């Protein structure tokens, strides 16, 4: 279903099996493992990473998601009322936690009474 949406092979060396590469990318994303821990059955990790990076840059992932959503919606396999992003699962970066910033140009004021 998604094979026609994957970028066509470039001229030159023979292209590694797209299914194998896609499975390697999905394995990496689902496990959260480092690229260097990619099992050999998915091919060279550099090939899998480069394909992931190229597909991210050229919008292939967005096209795949849109196509799968449209196809699934057309056959009634998607219940859009269940799609929700809850802010309790979204984490802010540690620097966005509201800590006081101090530096050469910032003056820290004490909480004690003011001297006259």
PDB file of C-alpha atoms in Angstrom:
ATOM      1  CA  UNK A   1       0.000   0.000   0.000  1.00  0.00           C
ATOM      2  CA  UNK A   2       2.819   2.440   0.788  1.00  0.00           C
ATOM      3  CA  UNK A   3       5.493   1.225  -1.629  1.00  0.00           C
ATOM      4  CA  UNK A   4       4.594   3.712  -4.405  1.00  0.00           C
ATOM      5  CA  UNK A   5       5.029   6.596  -1.950  1.00  0.00           C
ATOM      6  CA  UNK A   6       8.607   5.750  -1.054  1.00  0.00           C
ATOM      7  CA  UNK A   7      11.218   7.759  -2.905  1.00  0.00           C
ATOM      8  CA  UNK A   8      12.416   6.157  -6.134  1.00  0.00           C
ATOM      9  CA  UNK A   9      15.902   4.666  -6.118  1.00  0.00           C
ATOM     10  CA  UNK A  10      18.764   6.921  -7.144  1.00  0.00           C
ATOM     11  CA  UNK A  11      21.001   6.086 -10.034  1.00  0.00           C
ATOM     12  CA  UNK A  12      24.113   4.147  -9.169  1.00  0.00           C
ATOM     13  CA  UNK A  13      24.464   1.256  -6.788  1.00  0.00           C
ATOM     14  CA  UNK A  14      21.653  -1.251  -6.347  1.00  0.00           C
ATOM     15  CA  UNK A  15      19.146  -0.168  -3.714  1.00  0.00           C
ATOM     16  CA  UNK A  16      18.682  -2.178  -0.532  1.00  0.00           C
ATOM     17  CA  UNK A  17      15.251  -3.728  -0.090  1.00  0.00           C
ATOM     18  CA  UNK A  18      12.911  -0.931   1.031  1.00  0.00           C
ATOM     19  CA  UNK A  19      10.876  -3.260   3.239  1.00  0.00           C
ATOM     20  CA  UNK A  20      14.023  -4.295   5.095  1.00  0.00           C
ATOM     21  CA  UNK A  21      15.076  -0.662   5.583  1.00  0.00           C
ATOM     22  CA  UNK A  22      11.589   0.418   6.642  1.00  0.00           C
ATOM     23  CA  UNK A  23      11.413  -2.430   9.163  1.00  0.00           C
ATOM     24  CA  UNK A  24      14.806  -1.342  10.516  1.00  0.00           C
ATOM     25  CA  UNK A  25      13.584   2.233  10.953  1.00  0.00           C
ATOM     26  CA  UNK A  26      10.403   1.068  12.645  1.00  0.00           C
ATOM     27  CA  UNK A  27      12.414  -1.222  14.943  1.00  0.00           C
ATOM     28  CA  UNK A  28      14.681   1.657  15.955  1.00  0.00           C
ATOM     29  CA  UNK A  29      11.769   4.027  16.584  1.00  0.00           C
ATOM     30  CA  UNK A  30       9.724   1.480  18.520  1.00  0.00           C
ATOM     31  CA  UNK A  31      12.581   0.399  20.784  1.00  0.00           C
ATOM     32  CA  UNK A  32      14.274   3.754  21.274  1.00  0.00           C
ATOM     33  CA  UNK A  33      17.630   2.035  20.858  1.00  0.00           C
ATOM     34  CA  UNK A  34      20.657   3.751  19.383  1.00  0.00           C
ATOM     35  CA  UNK A  35      21.315   3.384  15.658  1.00  0.00           C
ATOM     36  CA  UNK A  36      24.487   1.420  16.479  1.00  0.00           C
ATOM     37  CA  UNK A  37      22.332  -1.264  18.143  1.00  0.00           C
ATOM     38  CA  UNK A  38      20.312  -1.954  14.981  1.00  0.00           C
ATOM     39  CA  UNK A  39      20.219  -5.741  14.355  1.00  0.00           C
ATOM     40  CA  UNK A  40      22.099  -6.950  11.269  1.00  0.00           C
ATOM     41  CA  UNK A  41      18.915  -8.390   9.733  1.00  0.00           C
ATOM     42  CA  UNK A  42      17.900  -4.814   8.781  1.00  0.00           C
ATOM     43  CA  UNK A  43      21.081  -4.159   6.834  1.00  0.00           C
ATOM     44  CA  UNK A  44      23.901  -1.701   7.458  1.00  0.00           C
ATOM     45  CA  UNK A  45      22.901   0.832  10.104  1.00  0.00           C
ATOM     46  CA  UNK A  46      24.354   3.685   8.054  1.00  0.00           C
ATOM     47  CA  UNK A  47      22.072   2.785   5.146  1.00  0.00           C
ATOM     48  CA  UNK A  48      19.014   2.602   7.398  1.00  0.00           C
ATOM     49  CA  UNK A  49      19.888   5.887   9.124  1.00  0.00           C
ATOM     50  CA  UNK A  50      20.576   7.708   5.850  1.00  0.00           C
ATOM     51  CA  UNK A  51      17.268   6.536   4.407  1.00  0.00           C
ATOM     52  CA  UNK A  52      15.464   7.654   7.588  1.00  0.00           C
ATOM     53  CA  UNK A  53      17.168  11.048   7.411  1.00  0.00           C
ATOM     54  CA  UNK A  54      16.435  11.468   3.691  1.00  0.00           C
ATOM     55  CA  UNK A  55      12.772  10.478   4.103  1.00  0.00           C
ATOM     56  CA  UNK A  56      12.472  12.911   7.021  1.00  0.00           C
ATOM     57  CA  UNK A  57      13.935  15.750   4.967  1.00  0.00           C
ATOM     58  CA  UNK A  58      11.891  15.203   1.800  1.00  0.00           C
ATOM     59  CA  UNK A  59       8.492  14.768   3.502  1.00  0.00           C
ATOM     60  CA  UNK A  60       8.088  11.049   2.829  1.00  0.00           C
ATOM     61  CA  UNK A  61       6.922  10.334   6.395  1.00  0.00           C
ATOM     62  CA  UNK A  62       4.206  13.000   6.152  1.00  0.00           C
ATOM     63  CA  UNK A  63       3.003  11.570   2.831  1.00  0.00           C
ATOM     64  CA  UNK A  64       2.945   8.047   4.269  1.00  0.00           C
ATOM     65  CA  UNK A  65       0.948   9.136   7.315  1.00  0.00           C
ATOM     66  CA  UNK A  66      -1.560  11.100   5.239  1.00  0.00           C
ATOM     67  CA  UNK A  67      -1.991   8.199   2.798  1.00  0.00           C
ATOM     68  CA  UNK A  68      -2.492   5.598   5.528  1.00  0.00           C
ATOM     69  CA  UNK A  69      -4.941   7.882   7.374  1.00  0.00           C
ATOM     70  CA  UNK A  70      -6.961   8.554   4.211  1.00  0.00           C
ATOM     71  CA  UNK A  71      -7.048   4.887   3.265  1.00  0.00           C
ATOM     72  CA  UNK A  72      -8.001   3.781   6.788  1.00  0.00           C
ATOM     73  CA  UNK A  73     -10.658   6.487   7.045  1.00  0.00           C
ATOM     74  CA  UNK A  74     -12.118   5.500   3.670  1.00  0.00           C
ATOM     75  CA  UNK A  75     -12.656   1.919   4.830  1.00  0.00           C
ATOM     76  CA  UNK A  76     -14.005   3.064   8.209  1.00  0.00           C
ATOM     77  CA  UNK A  77     -11.082   1.816  10.275  1.00  0.00           C
ATOM     78  CA  UNK A  78     -10.448   5.139  12.049  1.00  0.00           C
ATOM     79  CA  UNK A  79     -12.515   6.426  14.947  1.00  0.00           C
ATOM     80  CA  UNK A  80     -11.542  10.109  15.005  1.00  0.00           C
ATOM     81  CA  UNK A  81     -13.291  10.658  18.356  1.00  0.00           C
ATOM     82  CA  UNK A  82     -10.516   8.648  20.053  1.00  0.00           C
ATOM     83  CA  UNK A  83      -7.693  10.891  18.834  1.00  0.00           C
ATOM     84  CA  UNK A  84      -6.524  13.127  21.672  1.00  0.00           C
ATOM     85  CA  UNK A  85      -3.330  14.767  22.858  1.00  0.00           C
ATOM     86  CA  UNK A  86      -3.379  15.333  26.580  1.00  0.00           C
ATOM     87  CA  UNK A  87      -1.076  18.016  27.971  1.00  0.00           C
ATOM     88  CA  UNK A  88      -0.249  15.833  30.958  1.00  0.00           C
ATOM     89  CA  UNK A  89       1.948  13.694  28.712  1.00  0.00           C
ATOM     90  CA  UNK A  90       3.785  16.620  27.106  1.00  0.00           C
ATOM     91  CA  UNK A  91       6.908  17.552  29.024  1.00  0.00           C
ATOM     92  CA  UNK A  92       8.676  20.886  28.944  1.00  0.00           C
ATOM     93  CA  UNK A  93      12.421  21.137  28.682  1.00  0.00           C
ATOM     94  CA  UNK A  94      14.163  21.528  32.032  1.00  0.00           C
ATOM     95  CA  UNK A  95      15.108  25.115  31.165  1.00  0.00           C
ATOM     96  CA  UNK A  96      11.437  25.983  30.705  1.00  0.00           C
ATOM     97  CA  UNK A  97      10.629  25.177  34.332  1.00  0.00           C
ATOM     98  CA  UNK A  98      10.661  28.830  35.443  1.00  0.00           C
ATOM     99  CA  UNK A  99      13.996  28.889  37.231  1.00  0.00           C
ATOM    100  CA  UNK A 100      15.373  32.322  38.007  1.00  0.00           C
ATOM    101  CA  UNK A 101      18.022  33.428  35.548  1.00  0.00           C
ATOM    102  CA  UNK A 102      21.170  34.987  36.896  1.00  0.00           C
ATOM    103  CA  UNK A 103      23.995  36.410  34.915  1.00  0.00           C
ATOM    104  CA  UNK A 104      26.310  39.391  34.591  1.00  0.00           C
ATOM    105  CA  UNK A 105      23.548  41.810  33.569  1.00  0.00           C
ATOM    106  CA  UNK A 106      20.898  40.654  36.036  1.00  0.00           C
ATOM    107  CA  UNK A 107      20.644  41.973  39.592  1.00  0.00           C
ATOM    108  CA  UNK A 108      19.242  39.797  42.324  1.00  0.00           C
ATOM    109  CA  UNK A 109      17.126  41.628  44.884  1.00  0.00           C
ATOM    110  CA  UNK A 110      16.938  40.435  48.490  1.00  0.00           C
ATOM    111  CA  UNK A 111      13.625  39.803  50.189  1.00  0.00           C
ATOM    112  CA  UNK A 112      14.615  41.806  53.295  1.00  0.00           C
ATOM    113  CA  UNK A 113      13.500  45.363  54.190  1.00  0.00           C
ATOM    114  CA  UNK A 114      14.847  48.187  52.085  1.00  0.00           C
ATOM    115  CA  UNK A 115      17.602  50.346  53.625  1.00  0.00           C
ATOM    116  CA  UNK A 116      16.875  54.081  53.773  1.00  0.00           C
TER     117      UNK A 116
END
